[in-house]
mmCIF file of C-alpha atoms and ligand atoms in Angstrom:
data_model
loop_
_atom_site.group_PDB
_atom_site.id
_atom_site.type_symbol
_atom_site.label_atom_id
_atom_site.label_comp_id
_atom_site.label_asym_id
_atom_site.label_seq_id
_atom_site.Cartn_x
_atom_site.Cartn_y
_atom_site.Cartn_z
ATOM 1 C CA UNK Y 95 30.927 116.964 71.596
ATOM 2 C CA UNK Y 96 27.710 114.732 71.626
ATOM 3 C CA UNK Y 97 26.797 112.662 68.389
ATOM 4 C CA UNK Y 98 23.593 113.153 66.311
ATOM 5 C CA UNK Y 99 22.758 109.587 67.242
ATOM 6 C CA UNK Y 100 23.484 110.934 70.844
ATOM 7 C CA UNK Y 101 20.736 114.103 70.851
ATOM 8 C CA UNK Y 102 18.508 111.834 69.288
ATOM 9 C CA UNK Y 103 18.697 109.346 71.587
ATOM 10 C CA UNK Y 104 17.976 111.858 74.337
ATOM 11 C CA UNK Y 105 15.005 113.699 72.501
ATOM 12 C CA UNK Y 106 13.964 110.095 71.926
ATOM 13 C CA UNK Y 107 13.889 109.610 76.446
ATOM 14 C CA UNK Y 108 11.690 112.986 76.735
ATOM 15 C CA UNK Y 109 9.715 112.775 74.214
ATOM 16 C CA UNK Y 110 9.630 108.686 76.764
ATOM 17 C CA UNK Y 111 8.816 110.814 79.548
ATOM 18 C CA UNK Y 112 6.993 113.548 78.603
ATOM 19 C CA UNK Y 113 4.267 111.122 77.079
ATOM 20 C CA UNK Y 114 4.254 109.062 80.108
ATOM 21 C CA UNK Y 115 3.539 112.386 82.224
ATOM 22 C CA UNK Y 116 0.549 112.542 80.183
ATOM 23 C CA UNK Y 117 -0.444 109.472 79.965
ATOM 24 C CA UNK Y 118 0.267 108.799 76.546
ATOM 25 C CA UNK Y 119 2.008 105.727 74.328
ATOM 26 C CA UNK Y 120 5.011 107.241 73.180
ATOM 27 C CA UNK Y 121 4.162 105.151 70.083
ATOM 28 C CA UNK Y 122 1.445 108.101 69.690
ATOM 29 C CA UNK Y 123 3.841 110.583 69.169
ATOM 30 C CA UNK Y 124 5.740 111.097 66.384
ATOM 31 C CA UNK Y 125 9.621 112.337 65.890
ATOM 32 C CA UNK Y 126 9.952 114.242 62.804
ATOM 33 C CA UNK Y 127 13.915 115.231 62.668
ATOM 34 C CA UNK Y 128 14.130 118.844 60.977
ATOM 35 C CA UNK Y 129 17.187 119.382 58.692
ATOM 36 C CA UNK Y 130 17.005 122.796 57.188
ATOM 37 C CA UNK Y 131 19.800 124.116 56.826
ATOM 38 C CA UNK Y 132 22.491 120.181 57.426
ATOM 39 C CA UNK Y 133 24.183 118.410 54.629
ATOM 40 C CA UNK Y 134 22.926 115.520 53.100
ATOM 41 C CA UNK Y 135 26.489 114.175 55.633
ATOM 42 C CA UNK Y 136 23.741 114.628 59.008
ATOM 43 C CA UNK Y 137 20.608 113.166 57.299
ATOM 44 C CA UNK Y 138 22.542 110.028 57.331
ATOM 45 C CA UNK Y 139 23.642 110.246 59.900
ATOM 46 C CA UNK Y 140 20.657 110.346 61.507
ATOM 47 C CA UNK Y 141 19.217 107.335 59.074
ATOM 48 C CA UNK Y 142 22.094 105.346 60.372
ATOM 49 C CA UNK Y 143 20.123 105.958 63.854
ATOM 50 C CA UNK Y 144 16.569 104.496 63.330
ATOM 51 C CA UNK Y 145 15.371 108.260 62.510
ATOM 52 C CA UNK Y 146 13.077 108.352 58.573
ATOM 53 C CA UNK Y 147 10.948 111.574 58.830
ATOM 54 C CA UNK Y 148 12.378 114.561 58.314
ATOM 55 C CA UNK Y 149 11.385 118.228 57.874
ATOM 56 C CA UNK Y 150 12.152 121.074 55.597
ATOM 57 C CA UNK Y 151 11.690 124.253 55.217
ATOM 58 C CA UNK Y 152 12.861 125.920 52.855
ATOM 59 C CA UNK Y 153 11.670 124.256 48.935
ATOM 60 C CA UNK Y 154 14.482 123.749 46.560
ATOM 61 C CA UNK Y 155 17.151 123.041 49.962
ATOM 62 C CA UNK Y 156 14.975 120.304 50.011
ATOM 63 C CA UNK Y 157 13.792 118.957 47.036
ATOM 64 C CA UNK Y 158 17.988 119.216 46.647
ATOM 65 C CA UNK Y 159 18.423 117.190 49.898
ATOM 66 C CA UNK Y 160 15.569 114.386 48.762
ATOM 67 C CA UNK Y 161 17.499 114.103 45.239
ATOM 68 C CA UNK Y 162 20.558 113.425 46.918
ATOM 69 C CA UNK Y 163 19.701 110.784 49.258
ATOM 70 C CA UNK Y 164 17.439 108.469 46.861
ATOM 71 C CA UNK Y 165 20.132 108.919 44.663
ATOM 72 C CA UNK Y 166 22.813 108.067 47.650
ATOM 73 C CA UNK Y 167 20.938 104.652 47.406
ATOM 74 C CA UNK Y 168 19.021 106.019 50.649
ATOM 75 C CA UNK Y 169 15.744 104.192 50.945
ATOM 76 C CA UNK Y 170 12.522 104.253 53.297
ATOM 77 C CA UNK Y 171 13.117 108.157 54.100
ATOM 78 C CA UNK Y 172 9.818 110.150 54.690
ATOM 79 C CA UNK Y 173 9.748 113.822 53.751
ATOM 80 C CA UNK Y 174 7.695 116.706 55.013
ATOM 81 C CA UNK Y 175 7.532 120.035 53.804
ATOM 82 C CA UNK Y 176 7.328 122.627 56.763
ATOM 83 C CA UNK Y 177 8.147 126.010 55.838
ATOM 84 C CA UNK Y 178 5.797 129.012 53.755
ATOM 85 C CA UNK Y 179 4.331 127.893 50.946
ATOM 86 C CA UNK Y 180 4.251 129.623 47.745
ATOM 87 C CA UNK Y 181 1.649 129.161 45.745
ATOM 88 C CA UNK Y 182 4.256 129.646 42.559
ATOM 89 C CA UNK Y 183 6.382 127.076 44.212
ATOM 90 C CA UNK Y 184 3.890 124.670 45.279
ATOM 91 C CA UNK Y 185 4.831 122.005 41.806
ATOM 92 C CA UNK Y 186 8.860 120.592 43.865
ATOM 93 C CA UNK Y 187 6.335 120.019 46.456
ATOM 94 C CA UNK Y 188 3.887 118.185 45.343
ATOM 95 C CA UNK Y 189 6.383 116.134 43.206
ATOM 96 C CA UNK Y 190 9.488 115.228 46.017
ATOM 97 C CA UNK Y 191 7.695 115.204 49.326
ATOM 98 C CA UNK Y 192 5.455 112.873 51.815
ATOM 99 C CA UNK Y 193 3.808 115.484 53.847
ATOM 100 C CA UNK Y 194 2.987 119.255 53.848
ATOM 101 C CA UNK Y 195 1.906 121.252 57.668
ATOM 102 C CA UNK Y 196 1.503 124.358 55.257
ATOM 103 C CA UNK Y 197 -1.693 124.626 54.125
ATOM 104 C CA UNK Y 198 -3.199 128.122 54.749
ATOM 105 C CA UNK Y 199 -4.380 128.699 52.190
ATOM 106 C CA UNK Y 200 -7.418 126.906 49.044
ATOM 107 C CA UNK Y 201 -5.094 127.973 45.973
ATOM 108 C CA UNK Y 202 -1.776 126.536 47.150
ATOM 109 C CA UNK Y 203 -3.802 123.570 48.692
ATOM 110 C CA UNK Y 204 -5.908 122.568 44.761
ATOM 111 C CA UNK Y 205 -2.103 123.613 43.758
ATOM 112 C CA UNK Y 206 -0.815 120.804 45.424
ATOM 113 C CA UNK Y 207 -3.198 118.675 44.159
ATOM 114 C CA UNK Y 208 -3.659 118.988 40.422
ATOM 115 C CA UNK Y 209 0.222 118.626 40.840
ATOM 116 C CA UNK Y 210 0.798 115.647 42.376
ATOM 117 C CA UNK Y 211 2.021 112.747 40.399
ATOM 118 C CA UNK Y 212 -0.875 110.075 40.162
ATOM 119 C CA UNK Y 213 1.925 107.259 40.804
ATOM 120 C CA UNK Y 214 3.051 108.913 44.143
ATOM 121 C CA UNK Y 215 0.105 108.328 46.386
ATOM 122 C CA UNK Y 216 -2.057 111.368 47.616
ATOM 123 C CA UNK Y 217 0.017 113.665 49.596
ATOM 124 C CA UNK Y 218 -0.120 114.609 52.978
ATOM 125 C CA UNK Y 219 -1.797 117.602 54.758
ATOM 126 C CA UNK Y 220 -1.490 119.316 57.735
ATOM 127 C CA UNK Y 221 -3.712 123.044 57.788
ATOM 128 C CA UNK Y 222 -1.648 125.312 59.140
ATOM 129 C CA UNK Y 223 -3.895 127.516 62.109
ATOM 130 C CA UNK Y 224 -2.525 131.036 63.195
ATOM 131 C CA UNK Y 225 -3.614 130.249 66.672
ATOM 132 C CA UNK Y 226 -2.327 133.484 68.161
ATOM 133 C CA UNK Y 227 -2.885 136.075 65.679
ATOM 134 C CA UNK Y 228 1.327 137.334 65.010
ATOM 135 C CA UNK Y 229 0.330 139.771 62.953
ATOM 136 C CA UNK Y 230 3.501 138.076 60.331
ATOM 137 C CA UNK Y 231 2.600 134.965 60.396
ATOM 138 C CA UNK Y 232 1.409 132.411 58.568
ATOM 139 C CA UNK Y 233 -1.531 130.415 59.393
ATOM 140 C CA UNK Y 234 -5.448 130.462 58.588
ATOM 141 C CA UNK Y 235 -7.498 132.372 61.262
ATOM 142 C CA UNK Y 236 -9.057 129.673 63.760
ATOM 143 C CA UNK Y 237 -12.426 130.634 62.701
ATOM 144 C CA UNK Y 238 -11.714 130.311 59.106
ATOM 145 C CA UNK Y 239 -11.194 126.821 59.779
ATOM 146 C CA UNK Y 240 -12.706 124.638 59.428
ATOM 147 C CA UNK Y 241 -13.844 125.839 56.338
ATOM 148 C CA UNK Y 242 -10.904 125.191 54.592
ATOM 149 C CA UNK Y 243 -10.264 122.149 56.132
ATOM 150 C CA UNK Y 244 -13.382 121.291 54.241
ATOM 151 C CA UNK Y 245 -12.516 122.437 51.409
ATOM 152 C CA UNK Y 246 -9.175 120.811 51.479
ATOM 153 C CA UNK Y 247 -10.681 117.328 52.566
ATOM 154 C CA UNK Y 248 -12.029 117.562 48.897
ATOM 155 C CA UNK Y 249 -9.207 117.667 47.054
ATOM 156 C CA UNK Y 250 -8.400 114.651 45.452
ATOM 157 C CA UNK Y 251 -4.595 114.238 45.411
ATOM 158 C CA UNK Y 252 -4.562 115.176 49.163
ATOM 159 C CA UNK Y 253 -5.360 113.470 52.183
ATOM 160 C CA UNK Y 254 -6.267 115.736 55.086
ATOM 161 C CA UNK Y 255 -4.230 114.274 58.226
ATOM 162 C CA UNK Y 256 -4.629 117.461 61.055
ATOM 163 C CA UNK Y 257 -3.953 120.461 62.090
ATOM 164 C CA UNK Y 258 -0.444 122.098 62.496
ATOM 165 C CA UNK Y 259 0.749 125.590 64.608
ATOM 166 C CA UNK Y 260 3.696 127.182 65.220
ATOM 167 C CA UNK Y 261 3.095 129.330 68.710
ATOM 168 C CA UNK Y 262 5.501 132.185 69.547
ATOM 169 C CA UNK Y 263 7.676 131.401 71.898
ATOM 170 C CA UNK Y 264 5.876 131.214 75.254
ATOM 171 C CA UNK Y 265 7.323 133.342 78.337
ATOM 172 C CA UNK Y 266 7.271 128.988 80.420
ATOM 173 C CA UNK Y 267 6.421 126.458 79.766
ATOM 174 C CA UNK Y 268 3.180 127.412 81.772
ATOM 175 C CA UNK Y 269 2.467 129.602 78.815
ATOM 176 C CA UNK Y 270 3.447 127.474 76.121
ATOM 177 C CA UNK Y 271 1.076 125.105 77.580
ATOM 178 C CA UNK Y 272 -2.158 127.056 77.715
ATOM 179 C CA UNK Y 273 -1.607 128.049 73.713
ATOM 180 C CA UNK Y 274 -1.151 124.725 73.323
ATOM 181 C CA UNK Y 275 -4.344 123.222 74.416
ATOM 182 C CA UNK Y 276 -5.916 126.178 72.900
ATOM 183 C CA UNK Y 277 -4.950 124.238 69.405
ATOM 184 C CA UNK Y 278 -5.744 120.885 70.554
ATOM 185 C CA UNK Y 279 -9.239 121.965 71.858
ATOM 186 C CA UNK Y 280 -9.341 123.496 67.704
ATOM 187 C CA UNK Y 281 -8.270 120.040 66.574
ATOM 188 C CA UNK Y 282 -11.009 118.181 68.679
ATOM 189 C CA UNK Y 283 -13.640 120.700 67.807
ATOM 190 C CA UNK Y 284 -13.032 119.599 64.200
ATOM 191 C CA UNK Y 285 -12.352 117.116 64.280
ATOM 192 C CA UNK Y 286 -16.127 116.562 64.919
ATOM 193 C CA UNK Y 287 -16.715 118.021 61.991
ATOM 194 C CA UNK Y 288 -14.216 116.296 59.716
ATOM 195 C CA UNK Y 289 -14.597 112.928 61.122
ATOM 196 C CA UNK Y 290 -17.398 112.058 60.142
ATOM 197 C CA UNK Y 291 -16.980 113.260 56.314
ATOM 198 C CA UNK Y 292 -14.880 110.218 56.403
ATOM 199 C CA UNK Y 293 -11.890 112.697 56.885
ATOM 200 C CA UNK Y 294 -8.457 110.063 58.851
ATOM 201 C CA UNK Y 295 -8.325 113.229 61.208
ATOM 202 C CA UNK Y 296 -4.764 111.681 63.484
ATOM 203 C CA UNK Y 297 -2.241 114.348 63.163
ATOM 204 C CA UNK Y 298 -1.509 117.446 65.411
ATOM 205 C CA UNK Y 299 2.179 118.882 64.726
ATOM 206 C CA UNK Y 300 2.982 121.300 67.053
ATOM 207 C CA UNK Y 301 6.315 121.078 69.524
ATOM 208 C CA UNK Y 302 9.811 121.742 68.577
ATOM 209 C CA UNK Y 303 13.168 121.953 70.434
ATOM 210 C CA UNK Y 304 12.400 123.808 73.219
ATOM 211 C CA UNK Y 305 8.510 123.105 74.067
ATOM 212 C CA UNK Y 306 7.602 119.729 73.180
ATOM 213 C CA UNK Y 307 7.752 118.306 76.706
ATOM 214 C CA UNK Y 308 4.617 121.284 76.738
ATOM 215 C CA UNK Y 309 2.855 120.229 73.080
ATOM 216 C CA UNK Y 310 2.648 116.579 74.048
ATOM 217 C CA UNK Y 311 1.218 117.490 77.495
ATOM 218 C CA UNK Y 312 -1.583 118.705 74.943
ATOM 219 C CA UNK Y 313 -1.544 116.302 72.546
ATOM 220 C CA UNK Y 314 0.568 116.378 69.998
ATOM 221 C CA UNK Y 315 0.749 113.605 67.777
ATOM 222 C CA UNK Y 316 3.761 115.227 66.136
ATOM 223 C CA UNK Y 317 7.207 117.642 67.703
ATOM 224 C CA UNK Y 318 9.373 118.265 64.519
ATOM 225 C CA UNK Y 319 12.633 118.783 66.367
ATOM 226 C CA UNK Y 320 15.625 120.599 64.733
ATOM 227 C CA UNK Y 321 18.689 122.158 67.153
ATOM 228 C CA UNK Y 322 18.714 119.347 69.464
ATOM 229 C CA UNK Y 323 19.082 117.011 67.297
ATOM 230 C CA UNK Y 324 21.265 118.620 64.658
ATOM 231 C CA UNK Y 325 23.276 121.323 66.843
ATOM 232 C CA UNK Y 326 23.080 125.484 65.800
ATOM 233 C CA UNK Y 327 22.128 126.496 62.954
ATOM 234 C CA UNK Y 328 24.138 128.625 61.154
ATOM 235 C CA UNK Y 329 22.271 131.083 58.439
ATOM 236 C CA UNK Y 330 24.627 132.292 55.626
ATOM 237 C CA UNK Y 331 25.560 135.768 56.332
ATOM 238 C CA UNK Y 332 24.582 135.251 60.554
ATOM 239 C CA UNK Y 333 27.891 135.559 62.387
ATOM 240 C CA UNK Y 334 30.411 131.931 62.706
ATOM 241 C CA UNK Y 335 28.165 130.747 60.903
HETATM 242 C C1 PLP N 168 12.807 125.156 62.168
HETATM 243 C C2 PLP N 168 11.233 124.890 62.747
HETATM 244 C C3 PLP N 168 11.211 123.287 64.061
HETATM 245 C C4 PLP N 168 12.651 123.026 64.725
HETATM 246 O O1 PLP N 168 13.107 124.239 65.377
HETATM 247 P P1 PLP N 168 13.882 123.456 66.787
HETATM 248 O O2 PLP N 168 13.532 124.442 67.623
HETATM 249 O O3 PLP N 168 15.713 124.307 65.764
HETATM 250 O O4 PLP N 168 13.446 122.511 67.457
HETATM 251 C C5 PLP N 168 10.145 123.105 63.771
HETATM 252 N N1 PLP N 168 8.677 124.041 62.676
HETATM 253 C C6 PLP N 168 9.487 124.211 61.954
HETATM 254 C C7 PLP N 168 8.142 124.870 61.251
HETATM 255 C C8 PLP N 168 10.234 125.225 61.662
HETATM 256 O O5 PLP N 168 10.349 126.250 60.477
#
């Protein structure tokens, strides 16, 4: 069976190849290892293989893992919250994470800013955009993204970094690419307005295990990869879990 270390090497090779095809430097893409549903042991295996940035979807699970690894003496990790965030769940995120990718309402951003401990430095945030209008999905509508980004950028304990998107699964690579290109176009258009305001607009968080090549071709700077690193996820109640 392939180990987490083997899988990480393969994913890094995929990223390098996709960057080469796109004429981009491999350092222009950060790999976020999405460790949701996997225990601290799996995270430690990835750390031993050189991975430092991890993504979590569920607040309590993520906080437990952050604490566990800190107590185990594993230092220098970076934790990203990539799951939907309710405004009554912001405090543990503000207190334990380094990044939040899923800011889609000003109220959530305001609470994160108020609750961010001074000692930790600003929380890095991306605005999540609902690029394809998926009905039940989180994310701000594209035409409301600039107003939200401007308001978020004014909050004192947050540092706005860019956009995040989770498009619906596409039929093929071409269709995936077309949607990612729309996210990229929005990212560029917002950057024109935000960079002159002093915003460090440098992060485009898109691409997962199945579509990271298309995302990198469209300009992703951060791919969020779970199953290709840690294997298939099993949720409680799911057969075979
Ligand atoms: C689970 C998840 C991922 C990783 O998905 P894989 O297909 O396992 O790579 C990436 N981003 C978000 C927001 C997720 O919830």
